[in-house]
Every structure is written in C-alpha cells, then in structure tokens.
Short mmCIF file of C-alpha atoms and ligand atoms in Angstrom, two decimals:
data_model
loop_
_atom_site.label_atom_id
_atom_site.label_comp_id
_atom_site.label_asym_id
_atom_site.label_seq_id
_atom_site.Cartn_x
_atom_site.Cartn_y
_atom_site.Cartn_z
CA MET A 31 82.59 97.04 87.64
CA GLU A 32 85.52 99.48 87.42
CA ARG A 33 86.23 101.99 84.66
CA ILE A 34 90.03 100.62 82.87
CA VAL A 35 90.80 102.99 79.56
CA VAL A 36 94.59 101.17 78.11
CA LEU A 37 96.97 103.70 76.82
CA GLY A 38 98.60 102.60 73.56
CA ALA A 39 96.32 101.43 70.18
CA GLY A 40 99.17 99.84 68.72
CA GLY A 41 98.99 95.97 68.30
CA PHE A 42 100.44 95.21 72.09
CA GLY A 43 96.99 97.55 73.01
CA ARG A 44 94.67 95.26 71.95
CA GLU A 45 96.81 92.52 73.60
CA ALA A 46 96.01 94.18 76.67
CA LEU A 47 92.97 94.51 75.62
CA ASP A 48 92.73 91.27 75.17
CA VAL A 49 94.05 90.77 78.67
CA ILE A 50 91.11 92.41 80.48
CA GLU A 51 88.21 90.54 78.31
CA ALA A 52 89.85 87.46 79.55
CA ILE A 53 89.65 88.29 83.34
CA ASN A 54 86.44 89.24 82.33
CA SER A 55 85.35 86.03 80.83
CA VAL A 56 86.04 84.52 84.31
CA SER A 57 85.28 87.36 86.82
CA PRO A 58 83.43 90.41 85.33
CA ARG A 59 85.54 93.37 86.69
CA TRP A 60 86.65 95.65 83.68
CA ASP A 61 85.01 98.04 82.00
CA VAL A 62 86.64 99.96 78.87
CA VAL A 63 86.76 102.58 78.26
CA GLY A 64 88.52 103.06 75.66
CA VAL A 65 91.66 103.64 74.00
CA ILE A 66 94.24 106.12 74.17
CA ASP A 67 96.97 107.73 71.76
CA ASP A 68 98.65 110.22 70.42
CA ALA A 69 98.22 109.62 67.08
CA PRO A 70 96.94 106.03 65.40
CA ALA A 71 97.56 104.64 62.02
CA ALA A 72 94.07 104.87 60.29
CA VAL A 73 95.22 100.68 60.46
CA GLN A 74 95.63 101.14 64.26
CA LEU A 75 91.54 103.06 64.71
CA ASP A 76 90.08 100.47 62.11
CA ARG A 77 90.59 97.85 64.24
CA LEU A 78 89.84 99.12 67.47
CA ALA A 79 86.85 99.94 65.55
CA ALA A 80 86.44 96.08 64.24
CA ARG A 81 86.30 95.50 67.98
CA GLY A 82 84.12 97.99 68.90
CA VAL A 83 86.55 99.56 71.38
CA PRO A 84 86.39 103.63 71.06
CA TRP A 85 89.07 105.64 70.58
CA LEU A 86 89.46 108.20 73.75
CA GLY A 87 91.66 110.87 71.95
CA ALA A 88 95.01 112.11 73.00
CA LEU A 89 96.21 112.21 75.62
CA ASP A 90 96.34 115.45 76.96
CA THR A 91 92.29 115.99 75.46
CA PHE A 92 91.89 113.17 77.96
CA LEU A 93 92.80 114.78 80.41
CA ASP A 94 92.09 117.35 80.22
CA SER A 95 88.03 116.48 79.95
CA SER A 96 88.39 113.07 81.94
CA GLY A 97 85.42 113.50 84.72
CA GLU A 98 86.48 110.61 88.42
CA PRO A 99 89.60 108.80 88.11
CA VAL A 100 90.01 105.88 86.52
CA TRP A 101 92.29 102.84 86.49
CA PHE A 102 94.44 102.74 83.94
CA THR A 103 96.79 100.07 81.87
CA VAL A 104 100.08 101.02 80.37
CA ALA A 105 100.11 99.11 76.56
CA ILE A 106 103.57 100.51 75.24
CA GLY A 107 106.39 98.36 74.43
CA SER A 108 108.92 101.14 74.78
CA PRO A 109 110.12 101.07 79.17
CA ALA A 110 110.88 104.45 78.75
CA ALA A 111 107.90 105.62 76.40
CA ARG A 112 105.70 103.80 79.60
CA GLN A 113 107.70 105.30 82.41
CA ARG A 114 106.68 108.51 81.28
CA LEU A 115 103.17 108.17 80.25
CA HIS A 116 102.23 106.23 83.99
CA ALA A 117 102.75 108.95 85.45
CA ARG A 118 100.91 110.90 83.59
CA LEU A 119 98.31 109.11 84.37
CA GLU A 120 99.35 108.67 88.17
CA GLY A 121 100.12 112.68 87.97
CA ALA A 122 96.06 113.49 87.35
CA GLY A 123 94.91 109.88 90.07
CA HIS A 124 94.46 107.49 88.00
CA ARG A 125 94.90 104.19 89.10
CA PRO A 126 97.72 101.55 87.38
CA ALA A 127 95.75 98.55 87.21
CA THR A 128 97.37 95.30 87.65
CA LEU A 129 96.71 92.79 84.48
CA VAL A 130 96.75 89.20 84.74
CA HIS A 131 95.59 86.83 81.87
CA PRO A 132 93.49 83.77 83.59
CA ALA A 133 95.82 81.48 81.31
CA ALA A 134 98.74 82.32 82.54
CA HIS A 135 100.92 80.74 85.21
CA VAL A 136 101.38 82.90 88.81
CA GLY A 137 103.87 80.96 92.09
CA SER A 138 103.82 81.12 95.36
CA LEU A 139 105.57 84.61 97.08
CA VAL A 140 105.13 86.54 93.83
CA SER A 141 104.58 90.04 93.89
CA LEU A 142 103.35 92.01 90.79
CA ALA A 143 103.41 95.74 91.62
CA PRO A 144 100.32 97.90 89.76
CA GLY A 145 100.91 98.45 85.71
CA THR A 146 101.71 95.41 85.18
CA ILE A 147 100.41 92.56 82.40
CA ILE A 148 101.44 89.59 82.71
CA CYS A 149 99.55 87.85 79.21
CA GLY A 150 98.96 84.69 78.10
CA GLY A 151 101.12 81.50 78.58
CA ALA A 152 103.37 83.26 80.64
CA GLN A 153 104.76 81.10 83.66
CA ILE A 154 105.99 83.07 86.33
CA SER A 155 107.75 81.12 88.83
CA THR A 156 108.27 81.18 92.67
CA ASN A 157 109.50 83.42 94.78
CA VAL A 158 109.70 86.56 92.18
CA THR A 159 109.28 90.42 92.45
CA ILE A 160 108.24 92.64 88.84
CA GLY A 161 108.45 96.61 90.28
CA VAL A 162 105.55 98.62 88.21
CA GLY A 163 104.82 98.73 84.33
CA GLY A 164 106.33 95.66 84.33
CA HIS A 165 105.22 93.65 81.00
CA VAL A 166 105.22 90.24 80.49
CA ASN A 167 105.11 89.28 76.60
CA PRO A 168 102.24 85.62 75.00
CA ASN A 169 104.85 82.19 76.44
CA ALA A 170 107.24 84.37 78.13
CA THR A 171 108.98 82.52 81.23
CA ILE A 172 111.07 84.21 84.42
CA GLY A 173 112.30 82.07 86.54
CA HIS A 174 112.74 81.14 90.05
CA ASP A 175 113.18 83.85 92.40
CA SER A 176 113.98 86.72 90.58
CA THR A 177 113.65 90.20 90.38
CA LEU A 178 112.86 92.35 87.39
CA HIS A 179 113.11 96.30 88.04
CA ASP A 180 110.48 98.72 87.12
CA TRP A 181 108.85 99.23 84.17
CA VAL A 182 110.66 96.33 82.32
CA SER A 183 109.88 94.49 78.74
CA ILE A 184 110.00 90.54 79.02
CA ASN A 185 109.30 89.30 74.96
CA PRO A 186 107.90 87.40 73.91
CA ALA A 187 108.57 83.20 74.75
CA ALA A 188 112.06 85.49 75.95
CA VAL A 189 113.31 82.90 79.21
CA VAL A 190 114.15 84.61 82.15
CA SER A 191 115.98 81.78 84.64
CA GLY A 192 116.12 81.63 87.92
CA GLU A 193 117.93 84.29 90.44
CA VAL A 194 117.82 86.94 87.38
CA THR A 195 118.32 90.38 88.11
CA ILE A 196 117.07 92.62 86.15
CA GLY A 197 117.31 96.98 86.28
CA ALA A 198 114.70 99.06 85.53
CA THR A 199 113.69 100.04 82.14
CA SER A 200 115.45 96.93 80.70
CA LEU A 201 113.64 95.02 77.00
CA VAL A 202 114.22 91.03 76.84
CA GLY A 203 114.12 90.52 73.52
CA ALA A 204 111.63 87.99 72.09
CA GLY A 205 113.38 83.92 72.14
CA ALA A 206 115.97 85.38 73.83
CA VAL A 207 117.02 83.28 77.31
CA ILE A 208 118.84 84.70 80.57
CA LEU A 209 120.85 81.90 82.42
CA GLN A 210 120.58 81.60 85.58
CA GLY A 211 121.86 83.69 88.20
CA LEU A 212 123.32 86.75 85.89
CA LEU A 213 122.78 90.51 86.38
CA VAL A 214 121.19 92.68 83.67
CA GLY A 215 121.75 96.16 84.09
CA GLU A 216 119.32 99.27 84.44
CA GLY A 217 118.10 100.26 80.33
CA ALA A 218 119.79 97.84 78.97
CA LEU A 219 118.65 95.98 75.60
CA ILE A 220 119.00 91.73 74.45
CA GLY A 221 117.82 91.25 71.47
CA ALA A 222 115.44 88.67 70.13
CA ALA A 223 117.31 85.31 69.98
CA ALA A 224 119.55 86.24 72.68
CA CYS A 225 121.27 83.75 74.76
CA VAL A 226 122.49 85.77 77.57
CA THR A 227 126.23 83.87 79.68
CA ARG A 228 127.22 86.65 81.40
CA SER A 229 125.83 89.83 83.37
CA VAL A 230 124.92 93.02 81.06
CA GLU A 231 126.01 96.38 81.61
CA PRO A 232 123.35 98.78 82.42
CA GLY A 233 122.24 100.08 79.07
CA ARG A 234 124.97 98.22 76.94
CA THR A 235 123.01 96.20 73.79
CA VAL A 236 123.68 92.35 73.49
CA LYS A 237 122.29 90.03 70.60
CA GLY A 238 124.25 86.77 69.28
CA VAL A 239 124.53 83.74 70.46
CA PRO A 240 126.55 83.96 72.96
CA ALA A 241 124.78 87.61 73.29
CA ARG A 242 127.90 90.34 72.92
C1 COA B 72 119.21 93.55 69.15
C2 COA B 72 118.59 95.06 68.16
C3 COA B 72 117.74 95.90 69.81
C4 COA B 72 119.01 96.12 67.33
O1 COA B 72 118.88 96.53 66.73
P1 COA B 72 119.22 98.02 66.30
O2 COA B 72 120.65 98.58 67.05
O3 COA B 72 118.09 98.65 65.88
O4 COA B 72 120.21 96.92 65.07
P2 COA B 72 119.50 97.39 63.87
O5 COA B 72 118.38 96.52 62.75
O6 COA B 72 120.55 98.40 63.34
O7 COA B 72 120.45 95.89 63.25
C5 COA B 72 122.47 96.34 63.14
C6 COA B 72 122.95 94.55 63.33
O8 COA B 72 122.47 94.16 64.98
C7 COA B 72 121.54 92.78 63.19
N1 COA B 72 120.84 91.90 64.51
C8 COA B 72 119.29 92.96 64.95
N2 COA B 72 118.77 92.29 65.03
C9 COA B 72 119.81 91.15 66.01
C10 COA B 72 119.47 90.43 66.83
N3 COA B 72 118.16 90.19 67.54
N4 COA B 72 120.41 88.44 66.98
C11 COA B 72 121.93 89.22 66.11
N5 COA B 72 121.52 89.85 65.28
C12 COA B 72 120.59 91.07 65.37
C13 COA B 72 121.19 92.93 62.55
O9 COA B 72 121.48 91.56 61.51
C14 COA B 72 122.21 94.02 61.49
O10 COA B 72 123.75 93.12 60.66
P3 COA B 72 124.20 94.00 60.35
O11 COA B 72 125.23 95.11 60.65
O12 COA B 72 125.54 93.02 59.79
O13 COA B 72 123.37 93.82 58.86
C15 COA B 72 116.97 94.67 68.11
O14 COA B 72 117.50 93.82 66.61
C16 COA B 72 116.19 93.08 69.06
O15 COA B 72 116.30 92.22 68.91
N6 COA B 72 115.05 93.94 69.20
C17 COA B 72 114.78 93.35 70.11
C18 COA B 72 113.01 92.76 68.85
C19 COA B 72 111.54 92.22 69.59
O16 COA B 72 112.07 91.85 70.52
N7 COA B 72 111.16 91.75 68.85
C20 COA B 72 109.52 90.82 69.14
C21 COA B 72 108.79 92.02 69.64
S1 COA B 72 106.74 91.85 70.06
#
C-alpha cells in the first residue's frame, strides 16, 4: 500500500476520500494517512472523525513534521488555491496522485496529468487531455478531442462538448454546457447552468443562457 494525504477537509476532500476508497475496493492501493487543512470547521472535523480519518493539522505543520515522501491529492475546488498548495507539497518532495473513480468512464487516448481527480459517474470521451490538477466532478462529461489545461475545475454534471479547449485555472460551474469547438480562456469562470455558445475571453465570468 502507498501512503496518501488529502489536502482539504471540506466536502470535496471527503469526496476525494470516497474516490480513494472506491479505488481500493477494486484493487487495494492507497493507505490514507489523513487530511491536511489549515482551519477546518468543527463540523468538518466531526465528519472526518465519523469516517475514521484523522486530521493531520495545517499544511505548515505537516510540511515541518513529515518524513518520508507521500502521495498527495489537493481536494480544493478553487483552481488558484489548488495550484498554490500543490506547488508547496510537490516542492517539499511529495508526489501528486492521479485518482480515477472506478465508476467513471475513461475512453481511449486520454491523458490525465498528475494531480487529476476524476469522480464517479464522470464520462471522459476519446482523445482528451487533462492537465495537472484537473478536477472532473461527479457526472460531468468531457467531449472528444477536448483539452483542459492545468488546474481546471469541471463542476458536477457540466457538459464540455467535443473539441473544446479550456485554459488554465478556469472553472466550469455545475450543470453548465459548453458547445463544441469553443475556446475558454485562462482563468475564466462559467456560471452554474450556463450555456456557452461563443468562445470566452481569458479572465471573464459568463453566466446564463446563452452565456453573457
Ligand atoms: C456565476 C457566478 C460565478 C457568479 O458569482 P458572483 O459574481 O459571486 O455572483 P453573485 O452571487 O454576487 O450574483 C450576482 C448576480 O448574478 C446572478 N447569478 C449568480 N449565479 C448565476 C448563474 N449561475 N446563472 C445566472 N445568474 C446567476 C445572481 O442571481 C445575481 O443576480 P442579481 O444581481 O440580479 O441579484 C456563480 O454564481 C456561479 O454560478 N458559480 C459556479 C458555482 C458552482 O458550480 N457551484 C457548484 C459547486 S459543486
């Protein structure tokens, strides 16, 4: 078994634990050391305790005390925060895991970079590239021939159509649809339930149907 820590005690941190447990139920691989979080709410600590997973303290505490390198996953929804925290763990010699829930469907010629989390029910079509730290949440779909650059978050049930390119650190809200062939610029924010019918400039927030 290989030791892994989860960064983030919030809801997605526990969903990442679910992904790890589901992987282990098919083929035991991960020994969960615990969860790192700088300031977990009491309710989050109670929820962790209920599943028997220890809180390892703040990131600084973990980095000061950790000995052997471990695998890690950064289970934080904010792409920018994820990028920063991933860099700190990797800089300290720890290794980003790539986690794919066994109930996700991953097609042929799919490239998943380190730090990626693919949740249950996600559908990744063929010839798809997902960059470092990509998150594909439950029941989201990534169409054929699409490229997600580093630190992209695809929230639950979003649909990225075929031949879409999404720039680094962008976030696609829950249930949003991006039509085929479009380019979403770096750092863009797509609102929940939006229908994106035109390419999105870097750094822009769009929402609604059609998205504006
Ligand atoms: C679009 C979004 C980025 C806007 O965030 P924001 O700038 O903080 O927006 P606010 O909450 O201040 O709302 C501003 C206005 O936009 C509207 N609005 C917010 N989100 C919207 C959405 N997804 N679609 C349409 N309108 C939306 C609000 O009703 C409000 O309208 P008003 O000014 O007429 O009252 C955000 O609401 C969103 O959809 N994020 C994705 C969230 C997500 O995926 N959650 C699931 C997590 S698993």
